[in-house]
PDB file of N, CA and C in Angstrom:
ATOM      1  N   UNK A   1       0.847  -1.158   0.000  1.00  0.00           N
ATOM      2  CA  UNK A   1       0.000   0.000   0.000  1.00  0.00           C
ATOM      3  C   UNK A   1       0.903   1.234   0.000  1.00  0.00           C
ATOM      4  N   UNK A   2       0.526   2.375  -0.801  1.00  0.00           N
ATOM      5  CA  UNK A   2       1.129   3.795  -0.771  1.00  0.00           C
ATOM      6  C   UNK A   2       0.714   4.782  -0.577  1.00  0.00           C
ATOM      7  N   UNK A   3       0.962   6.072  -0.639  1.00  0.00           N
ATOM      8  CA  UNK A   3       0.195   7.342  -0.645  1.00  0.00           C
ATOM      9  C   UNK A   3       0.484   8.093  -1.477  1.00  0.00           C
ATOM     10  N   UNK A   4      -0.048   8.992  -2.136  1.00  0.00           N
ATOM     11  CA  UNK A   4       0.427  10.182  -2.955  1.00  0.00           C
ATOM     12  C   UNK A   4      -0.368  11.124  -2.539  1.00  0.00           C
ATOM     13  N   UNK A   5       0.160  12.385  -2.980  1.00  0.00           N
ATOM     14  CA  UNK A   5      -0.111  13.594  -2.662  1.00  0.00           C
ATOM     15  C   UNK A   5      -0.844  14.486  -4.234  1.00  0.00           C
ATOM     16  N   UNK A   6      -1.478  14.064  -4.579  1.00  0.00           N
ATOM     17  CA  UNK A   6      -2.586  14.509  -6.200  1.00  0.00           C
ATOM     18  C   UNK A   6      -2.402  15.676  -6.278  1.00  0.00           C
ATOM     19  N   UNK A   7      -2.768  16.620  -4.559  1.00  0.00           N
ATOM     20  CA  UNK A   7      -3.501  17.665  -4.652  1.00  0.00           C
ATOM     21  C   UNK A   7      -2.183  19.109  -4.507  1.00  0.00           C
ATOM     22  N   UNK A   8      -1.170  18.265  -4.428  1.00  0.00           N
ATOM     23  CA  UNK A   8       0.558  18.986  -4.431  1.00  0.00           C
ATOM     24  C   UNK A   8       0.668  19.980  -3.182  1.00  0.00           C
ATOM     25  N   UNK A   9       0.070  19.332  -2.007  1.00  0.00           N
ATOM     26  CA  UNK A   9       0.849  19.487  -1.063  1.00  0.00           C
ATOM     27  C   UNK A   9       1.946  19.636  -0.198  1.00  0.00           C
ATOM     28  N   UNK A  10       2.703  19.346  -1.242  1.00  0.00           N
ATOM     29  CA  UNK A  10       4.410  19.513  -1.339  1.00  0.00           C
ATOM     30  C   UNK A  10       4.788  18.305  -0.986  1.00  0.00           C
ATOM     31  N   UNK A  11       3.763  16.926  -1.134  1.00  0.00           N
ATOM     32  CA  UNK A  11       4.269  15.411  -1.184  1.00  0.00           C
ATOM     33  C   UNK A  11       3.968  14.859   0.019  1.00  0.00           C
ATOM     34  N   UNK A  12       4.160  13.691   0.521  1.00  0.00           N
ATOM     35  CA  UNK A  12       3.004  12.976   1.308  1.00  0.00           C
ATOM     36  C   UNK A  12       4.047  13.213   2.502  1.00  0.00           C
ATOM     37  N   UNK A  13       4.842  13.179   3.579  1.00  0.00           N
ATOM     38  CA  UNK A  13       5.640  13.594   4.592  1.00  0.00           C
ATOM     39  C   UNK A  13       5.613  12.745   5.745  1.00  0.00           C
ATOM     40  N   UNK A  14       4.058  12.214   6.315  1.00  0.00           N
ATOM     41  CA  UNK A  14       3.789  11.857   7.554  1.00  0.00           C
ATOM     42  C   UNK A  14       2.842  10.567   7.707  1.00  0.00           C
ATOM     43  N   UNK A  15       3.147   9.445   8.036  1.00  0.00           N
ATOM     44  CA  UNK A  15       2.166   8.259   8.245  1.00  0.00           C
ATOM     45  C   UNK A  15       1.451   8.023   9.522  1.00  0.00           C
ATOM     46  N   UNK A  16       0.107   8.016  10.048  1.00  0.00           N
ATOM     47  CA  UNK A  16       0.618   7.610  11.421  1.00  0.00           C
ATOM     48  C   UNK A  16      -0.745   5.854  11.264  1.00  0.00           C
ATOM     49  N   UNK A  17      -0.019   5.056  12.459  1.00  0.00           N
ATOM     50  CA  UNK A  17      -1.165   3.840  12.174  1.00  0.00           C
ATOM     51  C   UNK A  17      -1.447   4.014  13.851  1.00  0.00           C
ATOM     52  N   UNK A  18      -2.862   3.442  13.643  1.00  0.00           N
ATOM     53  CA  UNK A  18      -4.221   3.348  15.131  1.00  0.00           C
ATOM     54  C   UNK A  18      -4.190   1.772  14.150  1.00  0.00           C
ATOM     55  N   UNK A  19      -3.952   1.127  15.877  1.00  0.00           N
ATOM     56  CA  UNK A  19      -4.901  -0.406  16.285  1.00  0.00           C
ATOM     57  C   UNK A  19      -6.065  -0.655  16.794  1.00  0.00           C
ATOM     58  N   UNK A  20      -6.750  -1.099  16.085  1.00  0.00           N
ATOM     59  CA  UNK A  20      -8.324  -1.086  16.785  1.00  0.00           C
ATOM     60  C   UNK A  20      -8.660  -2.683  17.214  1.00  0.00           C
ATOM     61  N   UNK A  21      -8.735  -2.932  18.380  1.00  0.00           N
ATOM     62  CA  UNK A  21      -9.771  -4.196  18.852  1.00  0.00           C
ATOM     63  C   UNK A  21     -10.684  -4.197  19.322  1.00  0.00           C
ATOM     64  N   UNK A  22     -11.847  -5.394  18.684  1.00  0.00           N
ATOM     65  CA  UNK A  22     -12.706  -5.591  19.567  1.00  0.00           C
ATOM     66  C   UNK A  22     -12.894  -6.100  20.924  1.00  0.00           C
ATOM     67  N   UNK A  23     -13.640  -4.981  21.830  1.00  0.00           N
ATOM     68  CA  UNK A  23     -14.220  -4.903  23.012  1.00  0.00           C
ATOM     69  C   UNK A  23     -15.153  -5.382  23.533  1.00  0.00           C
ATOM     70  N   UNK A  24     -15.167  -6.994  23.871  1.00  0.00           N
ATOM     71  CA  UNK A  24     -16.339  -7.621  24.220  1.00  0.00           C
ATOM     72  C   UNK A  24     -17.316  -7.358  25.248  1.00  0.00           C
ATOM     73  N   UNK A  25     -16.815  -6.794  26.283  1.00  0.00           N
ATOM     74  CA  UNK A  25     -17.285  -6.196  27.298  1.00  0.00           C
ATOM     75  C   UNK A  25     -18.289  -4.641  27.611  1.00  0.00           C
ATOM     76  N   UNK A  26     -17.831  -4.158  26.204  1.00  0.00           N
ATOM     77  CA  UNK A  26     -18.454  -2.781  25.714  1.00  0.00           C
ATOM     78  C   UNK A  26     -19.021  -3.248  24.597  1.00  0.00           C
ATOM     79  N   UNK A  27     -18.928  -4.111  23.804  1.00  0.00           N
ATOM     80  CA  UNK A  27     -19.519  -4.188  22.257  1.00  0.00           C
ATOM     81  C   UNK A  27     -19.127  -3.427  21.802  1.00  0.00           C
ATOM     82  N   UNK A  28     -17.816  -2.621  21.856  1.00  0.00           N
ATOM     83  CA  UNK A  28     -17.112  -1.724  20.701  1.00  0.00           C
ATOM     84  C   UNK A  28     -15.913  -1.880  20.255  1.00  0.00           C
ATOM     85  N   UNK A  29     -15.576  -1.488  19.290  1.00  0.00           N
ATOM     86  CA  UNK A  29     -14.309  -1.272  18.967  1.00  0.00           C
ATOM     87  C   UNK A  29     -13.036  -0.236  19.154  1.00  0.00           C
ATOM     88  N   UNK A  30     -11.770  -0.776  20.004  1.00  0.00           N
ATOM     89  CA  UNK A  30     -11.484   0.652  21.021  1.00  0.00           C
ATOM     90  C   UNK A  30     -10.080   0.637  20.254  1.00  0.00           C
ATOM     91  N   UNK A  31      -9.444   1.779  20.309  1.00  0.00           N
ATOM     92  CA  UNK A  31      -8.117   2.135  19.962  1.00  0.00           C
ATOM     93  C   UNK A  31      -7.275   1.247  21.359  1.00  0.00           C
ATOM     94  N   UNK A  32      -6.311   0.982  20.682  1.00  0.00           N
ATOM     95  CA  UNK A  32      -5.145  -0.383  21.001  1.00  0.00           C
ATOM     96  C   UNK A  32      -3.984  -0.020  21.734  1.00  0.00           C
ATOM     97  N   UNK A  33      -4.004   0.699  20.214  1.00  0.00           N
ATOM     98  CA  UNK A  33      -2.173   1.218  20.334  1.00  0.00           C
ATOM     99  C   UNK A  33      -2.204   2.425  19.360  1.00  0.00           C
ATOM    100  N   UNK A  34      -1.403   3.221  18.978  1.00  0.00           N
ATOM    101  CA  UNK A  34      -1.461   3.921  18.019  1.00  0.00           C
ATOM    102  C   UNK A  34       0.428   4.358  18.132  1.00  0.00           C
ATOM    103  N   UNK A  35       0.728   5.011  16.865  1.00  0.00           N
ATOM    104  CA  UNK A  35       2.314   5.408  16.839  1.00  0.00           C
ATOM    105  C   UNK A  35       2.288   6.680  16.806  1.00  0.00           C
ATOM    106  N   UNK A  36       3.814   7.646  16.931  1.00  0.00           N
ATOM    107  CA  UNK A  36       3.590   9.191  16.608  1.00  0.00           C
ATOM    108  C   UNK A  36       3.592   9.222  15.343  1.00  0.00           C
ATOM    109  N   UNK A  37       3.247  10.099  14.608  1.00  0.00           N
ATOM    110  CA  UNK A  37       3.613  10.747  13.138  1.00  0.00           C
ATOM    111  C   UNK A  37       4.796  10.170  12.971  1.00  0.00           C
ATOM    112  N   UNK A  38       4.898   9.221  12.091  1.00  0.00           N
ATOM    113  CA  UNK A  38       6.474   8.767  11.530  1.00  0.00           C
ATOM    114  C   UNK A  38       6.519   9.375  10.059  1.00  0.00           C
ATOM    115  N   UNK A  39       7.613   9.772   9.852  1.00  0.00           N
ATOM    116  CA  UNK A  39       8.146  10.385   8.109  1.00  0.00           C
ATOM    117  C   UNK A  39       8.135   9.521   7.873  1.00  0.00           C
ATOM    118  N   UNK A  40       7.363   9.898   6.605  1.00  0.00           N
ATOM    119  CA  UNK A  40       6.741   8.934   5.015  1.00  0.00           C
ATOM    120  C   UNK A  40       8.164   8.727   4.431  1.00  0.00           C
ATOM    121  N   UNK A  41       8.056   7.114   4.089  1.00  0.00           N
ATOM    122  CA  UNK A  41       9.433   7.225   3.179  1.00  0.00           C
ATOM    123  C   UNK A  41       8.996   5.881   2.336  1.00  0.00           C
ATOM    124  N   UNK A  42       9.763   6.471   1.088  1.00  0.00           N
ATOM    125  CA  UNK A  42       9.540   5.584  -0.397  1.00  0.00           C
ATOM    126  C   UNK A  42      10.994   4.766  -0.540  1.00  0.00           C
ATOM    127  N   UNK A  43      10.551   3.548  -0.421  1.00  0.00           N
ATOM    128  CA  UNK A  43       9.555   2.360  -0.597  1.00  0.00           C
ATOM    129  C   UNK A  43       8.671   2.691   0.853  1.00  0.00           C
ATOM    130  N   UNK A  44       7.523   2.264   1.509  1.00  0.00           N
ATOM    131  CA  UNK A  44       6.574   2.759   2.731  1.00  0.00           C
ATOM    132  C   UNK A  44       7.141   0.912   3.441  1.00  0.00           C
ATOM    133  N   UNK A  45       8.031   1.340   4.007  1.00  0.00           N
ATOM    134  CA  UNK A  45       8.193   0.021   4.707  1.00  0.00           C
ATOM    135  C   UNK A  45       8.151   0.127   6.155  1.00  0.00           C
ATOM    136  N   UNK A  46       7.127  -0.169   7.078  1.00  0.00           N
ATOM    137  CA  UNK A  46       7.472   0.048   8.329  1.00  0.00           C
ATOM    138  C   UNK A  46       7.143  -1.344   9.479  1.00  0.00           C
ATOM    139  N   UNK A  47       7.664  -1.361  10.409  1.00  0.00           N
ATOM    140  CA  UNK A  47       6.959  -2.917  11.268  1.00  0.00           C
ATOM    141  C   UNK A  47       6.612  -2.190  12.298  1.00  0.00           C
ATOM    142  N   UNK A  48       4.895  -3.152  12.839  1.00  0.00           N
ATOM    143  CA  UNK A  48       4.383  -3.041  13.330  1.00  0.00           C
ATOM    144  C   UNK A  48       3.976  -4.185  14.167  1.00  0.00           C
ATOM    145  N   UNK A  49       4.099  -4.140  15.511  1.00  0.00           N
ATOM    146  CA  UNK A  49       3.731  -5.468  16.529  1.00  0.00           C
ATOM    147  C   UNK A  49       2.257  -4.996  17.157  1.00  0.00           C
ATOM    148  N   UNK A  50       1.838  -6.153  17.033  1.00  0.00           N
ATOM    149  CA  UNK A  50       0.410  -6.334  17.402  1.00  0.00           C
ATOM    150  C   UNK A  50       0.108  -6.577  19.277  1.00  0.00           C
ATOM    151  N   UNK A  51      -0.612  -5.829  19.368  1.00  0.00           N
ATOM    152  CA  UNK A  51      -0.673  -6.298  21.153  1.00  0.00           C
ATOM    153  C   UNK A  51      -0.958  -7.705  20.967  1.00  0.00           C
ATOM    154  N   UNK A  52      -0.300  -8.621  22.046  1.00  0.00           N
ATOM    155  CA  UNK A  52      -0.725 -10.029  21.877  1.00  0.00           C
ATOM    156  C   UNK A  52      -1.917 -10.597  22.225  1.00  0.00           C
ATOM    157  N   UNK A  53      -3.145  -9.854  22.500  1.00  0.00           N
ATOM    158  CA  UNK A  53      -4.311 -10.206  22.540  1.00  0.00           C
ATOM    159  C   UNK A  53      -5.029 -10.733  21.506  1.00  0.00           C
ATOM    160  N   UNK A  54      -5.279 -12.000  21.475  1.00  0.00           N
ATOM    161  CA  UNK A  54      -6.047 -12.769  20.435  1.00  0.00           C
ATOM    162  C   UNK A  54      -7.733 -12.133  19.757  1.00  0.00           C
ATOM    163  N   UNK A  55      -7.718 -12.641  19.204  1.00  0.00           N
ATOM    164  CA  UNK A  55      -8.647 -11.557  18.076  1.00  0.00           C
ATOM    165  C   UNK A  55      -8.598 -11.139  16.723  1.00  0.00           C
ATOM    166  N   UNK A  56      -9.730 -10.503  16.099  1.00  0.00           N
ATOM    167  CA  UNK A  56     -10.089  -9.402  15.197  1.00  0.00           C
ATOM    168  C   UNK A  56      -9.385  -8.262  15.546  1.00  0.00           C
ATOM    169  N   UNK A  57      -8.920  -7.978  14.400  1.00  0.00           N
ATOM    170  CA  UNK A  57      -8.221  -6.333  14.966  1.00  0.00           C
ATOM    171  C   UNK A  57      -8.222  -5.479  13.453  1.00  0.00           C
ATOM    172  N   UNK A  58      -8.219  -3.987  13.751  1.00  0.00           N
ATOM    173  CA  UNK A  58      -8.025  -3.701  12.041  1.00  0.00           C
ATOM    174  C   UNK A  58      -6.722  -2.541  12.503  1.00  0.00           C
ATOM    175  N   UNK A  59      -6.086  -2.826  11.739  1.00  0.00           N
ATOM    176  CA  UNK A  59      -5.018  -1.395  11.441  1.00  0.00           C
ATOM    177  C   UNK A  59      -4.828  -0.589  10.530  1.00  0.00           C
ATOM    178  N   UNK A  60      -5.289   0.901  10.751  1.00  0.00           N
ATOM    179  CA  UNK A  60      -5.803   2.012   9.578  1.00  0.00           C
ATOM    180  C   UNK A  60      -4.487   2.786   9.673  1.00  0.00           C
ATOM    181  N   UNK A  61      -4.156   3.120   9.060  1.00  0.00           N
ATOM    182  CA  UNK A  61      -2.956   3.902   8.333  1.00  0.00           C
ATOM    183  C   UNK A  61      -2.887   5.532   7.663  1.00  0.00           C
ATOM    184  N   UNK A  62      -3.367   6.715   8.214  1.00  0.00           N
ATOM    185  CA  UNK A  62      -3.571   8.395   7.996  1.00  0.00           C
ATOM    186  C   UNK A  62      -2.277   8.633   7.527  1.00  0.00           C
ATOM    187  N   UNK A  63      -2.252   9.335   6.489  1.00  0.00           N
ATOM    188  CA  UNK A  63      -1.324   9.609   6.342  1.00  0.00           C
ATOM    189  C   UNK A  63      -1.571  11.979   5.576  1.00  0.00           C
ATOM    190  N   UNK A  64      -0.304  12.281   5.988  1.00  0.00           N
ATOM    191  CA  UNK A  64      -0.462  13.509   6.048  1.00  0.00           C
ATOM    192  C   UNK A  64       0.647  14.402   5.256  1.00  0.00           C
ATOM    193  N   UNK A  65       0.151  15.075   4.379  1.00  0.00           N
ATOM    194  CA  UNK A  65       1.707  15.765   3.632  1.00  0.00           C
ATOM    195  C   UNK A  65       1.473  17.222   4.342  1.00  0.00           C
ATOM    196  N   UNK A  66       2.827  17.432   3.536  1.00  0.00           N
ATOM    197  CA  UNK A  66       3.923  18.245   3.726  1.00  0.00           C
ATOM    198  C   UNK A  66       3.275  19.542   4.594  1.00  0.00           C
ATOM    199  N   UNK A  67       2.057  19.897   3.710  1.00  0.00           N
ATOM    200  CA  UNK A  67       1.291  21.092   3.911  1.00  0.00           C
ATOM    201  C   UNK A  67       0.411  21.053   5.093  1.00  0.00           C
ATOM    202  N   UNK A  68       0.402  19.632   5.995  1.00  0.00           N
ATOM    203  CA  UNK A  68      -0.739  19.308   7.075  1.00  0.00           C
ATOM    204  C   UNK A  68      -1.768  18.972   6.648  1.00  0.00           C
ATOM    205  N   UNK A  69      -2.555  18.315   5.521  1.00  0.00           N
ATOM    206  CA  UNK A  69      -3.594  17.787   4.841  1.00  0.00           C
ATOM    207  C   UNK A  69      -3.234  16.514   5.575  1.00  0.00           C
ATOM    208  N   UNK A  70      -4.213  16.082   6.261  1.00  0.00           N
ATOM    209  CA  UNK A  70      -4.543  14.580   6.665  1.00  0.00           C
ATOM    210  C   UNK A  70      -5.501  13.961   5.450  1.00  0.00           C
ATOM    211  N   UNK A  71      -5.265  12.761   4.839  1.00  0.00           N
ATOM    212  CA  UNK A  71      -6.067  12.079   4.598  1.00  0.00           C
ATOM    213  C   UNK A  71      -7.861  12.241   5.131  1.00  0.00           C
ATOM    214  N   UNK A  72      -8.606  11.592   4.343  1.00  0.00           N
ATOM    215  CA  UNK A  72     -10.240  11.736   4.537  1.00  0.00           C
ATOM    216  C   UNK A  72     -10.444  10.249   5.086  1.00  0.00           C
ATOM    217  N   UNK A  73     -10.204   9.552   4.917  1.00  0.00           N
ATOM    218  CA  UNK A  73     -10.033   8.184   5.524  1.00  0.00           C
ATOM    219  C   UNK A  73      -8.619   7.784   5.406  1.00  0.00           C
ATOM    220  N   UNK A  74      -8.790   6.842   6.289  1.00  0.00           N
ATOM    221  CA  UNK A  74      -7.281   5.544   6.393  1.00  0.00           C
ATOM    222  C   UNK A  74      -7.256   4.624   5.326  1.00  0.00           C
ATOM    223  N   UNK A  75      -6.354   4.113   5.107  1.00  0.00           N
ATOM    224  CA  UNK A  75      -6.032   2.824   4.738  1.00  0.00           C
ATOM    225  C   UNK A  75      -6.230   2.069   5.794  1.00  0.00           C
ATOM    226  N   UNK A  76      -6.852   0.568   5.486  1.00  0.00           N
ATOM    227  CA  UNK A  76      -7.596  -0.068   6.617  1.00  0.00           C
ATOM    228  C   UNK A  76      -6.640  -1.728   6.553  1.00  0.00           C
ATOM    229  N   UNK A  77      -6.253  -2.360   7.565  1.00  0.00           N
ATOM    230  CA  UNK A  77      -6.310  -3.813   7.392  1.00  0.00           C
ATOM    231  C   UNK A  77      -6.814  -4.726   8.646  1.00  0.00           C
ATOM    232  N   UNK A  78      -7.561  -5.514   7.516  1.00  0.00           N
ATOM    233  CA  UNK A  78      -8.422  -6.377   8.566  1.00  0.00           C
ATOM    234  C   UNK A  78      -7.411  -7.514   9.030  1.00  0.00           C
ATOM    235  N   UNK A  79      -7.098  -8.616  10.680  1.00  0.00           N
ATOM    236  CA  UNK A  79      -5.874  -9.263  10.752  1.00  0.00           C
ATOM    237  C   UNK A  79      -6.976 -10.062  11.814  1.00  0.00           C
ATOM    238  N   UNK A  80      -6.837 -11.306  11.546  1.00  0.00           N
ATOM    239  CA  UNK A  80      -7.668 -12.007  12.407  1.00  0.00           C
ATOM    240  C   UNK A  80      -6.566 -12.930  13.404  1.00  0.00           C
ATOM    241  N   UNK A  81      -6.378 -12.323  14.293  1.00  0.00           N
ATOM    242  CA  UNK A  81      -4.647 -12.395  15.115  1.00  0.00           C
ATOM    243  C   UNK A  81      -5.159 -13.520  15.890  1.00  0.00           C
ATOM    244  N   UNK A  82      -4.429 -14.895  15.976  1.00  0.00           N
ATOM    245  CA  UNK A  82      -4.583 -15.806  16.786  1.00  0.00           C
ATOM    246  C   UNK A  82      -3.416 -16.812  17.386  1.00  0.00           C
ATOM    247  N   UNK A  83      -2.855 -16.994  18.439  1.00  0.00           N
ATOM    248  CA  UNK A  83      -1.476 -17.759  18.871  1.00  0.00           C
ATOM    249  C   UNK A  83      -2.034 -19.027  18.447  1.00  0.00           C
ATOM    250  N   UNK A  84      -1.366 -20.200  18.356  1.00  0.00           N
ATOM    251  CA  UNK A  84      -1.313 -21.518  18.204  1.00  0.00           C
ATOM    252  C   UNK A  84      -1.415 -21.992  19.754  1.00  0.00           C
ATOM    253  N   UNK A  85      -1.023 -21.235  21.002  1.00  0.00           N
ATOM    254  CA  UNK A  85      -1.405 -21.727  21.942  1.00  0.00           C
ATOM    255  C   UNK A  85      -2.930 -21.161  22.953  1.00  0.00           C
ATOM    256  N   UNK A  86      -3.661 -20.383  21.961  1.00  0.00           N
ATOM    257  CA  UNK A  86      -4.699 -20.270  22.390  1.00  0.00           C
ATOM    258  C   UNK A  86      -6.195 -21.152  22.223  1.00  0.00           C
ATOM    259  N   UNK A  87      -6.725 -21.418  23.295  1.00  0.00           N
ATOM    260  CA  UNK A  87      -8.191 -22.059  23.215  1.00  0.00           C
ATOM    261  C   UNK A  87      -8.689 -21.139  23.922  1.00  0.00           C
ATOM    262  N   UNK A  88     -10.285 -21.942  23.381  1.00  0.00           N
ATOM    263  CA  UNK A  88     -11.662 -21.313  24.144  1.00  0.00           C
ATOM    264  C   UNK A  88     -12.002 -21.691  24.846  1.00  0.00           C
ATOM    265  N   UNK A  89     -12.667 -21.914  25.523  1.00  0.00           N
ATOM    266  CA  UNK A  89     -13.577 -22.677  26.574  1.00  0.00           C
ATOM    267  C   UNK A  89     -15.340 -23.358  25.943  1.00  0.00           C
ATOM    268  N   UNK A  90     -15.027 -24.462  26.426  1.00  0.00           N
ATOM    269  CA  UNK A  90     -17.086 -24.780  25.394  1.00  0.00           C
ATOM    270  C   UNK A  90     -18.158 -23.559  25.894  1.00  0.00           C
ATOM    271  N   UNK A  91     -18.362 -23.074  24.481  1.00  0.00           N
ATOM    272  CA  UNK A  91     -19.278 -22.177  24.380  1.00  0.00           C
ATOM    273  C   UNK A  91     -19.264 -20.748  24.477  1.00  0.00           C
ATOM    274  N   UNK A  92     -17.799 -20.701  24.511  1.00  0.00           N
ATOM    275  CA  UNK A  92     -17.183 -19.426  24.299  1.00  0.00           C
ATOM    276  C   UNK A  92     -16.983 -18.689  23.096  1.00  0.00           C
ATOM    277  N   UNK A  93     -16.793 -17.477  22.903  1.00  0.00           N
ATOM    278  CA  UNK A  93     -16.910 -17.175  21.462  1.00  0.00           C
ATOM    279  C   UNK A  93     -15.938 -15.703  21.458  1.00  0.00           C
ATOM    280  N   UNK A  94     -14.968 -15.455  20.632  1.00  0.00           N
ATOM    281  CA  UNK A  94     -14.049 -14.642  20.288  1.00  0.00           C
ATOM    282  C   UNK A  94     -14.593 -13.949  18.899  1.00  0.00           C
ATOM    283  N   UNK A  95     -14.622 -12.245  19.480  1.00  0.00           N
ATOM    284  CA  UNK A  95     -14.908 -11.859  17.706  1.00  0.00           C
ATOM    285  C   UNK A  95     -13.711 -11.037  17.344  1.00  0.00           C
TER     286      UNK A  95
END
């Protein structure tokens, strides 16, 4: 995934990514983790660790040029995060 800057903002500058999981206890979906503004850089290669809480999770990606134009939406990814040493319990249910 990339960004460009169409609208010549003086070029895309700033990425930032929000972790979102679901909140069984609220029925919502709550911010995780999030990073500071990291500089945009071409090729867009960055790593990202997942809280180790098993689950649905999505990670959206804002990104912001030069001029302070944030994006109108994120880039979104859906990650259905699960250890090999996790179980449920009968009749339990993980979303």
């Amino acid at each position: 995934m990339g960004a460009s800057d169409p609208n010549s903002g003086g070029g895309v500058g700033w990425v930032l990514f929000v972790e979102y999981e679901f909140n069984e206890s609220s029925g919502q979906w709550v911010q995780a983790q999030t990073s500071e503004w990291l500089t945009y850089t071409t090729p867009a290669v960055y790593t990202w660790h997942l809280l180790p809480t098993p689950g649905v999770k999505y990670l959206h990606a804002w990104v912001s040029d030069l001029a302070g134009n944030v994006s109108l939406a994120p880039g979104q990814l859906f990650i259905n995060y699960f250890l090999p040493s996790d179980s449920l319990a009968q009749g339990q249910s993980r979303y």
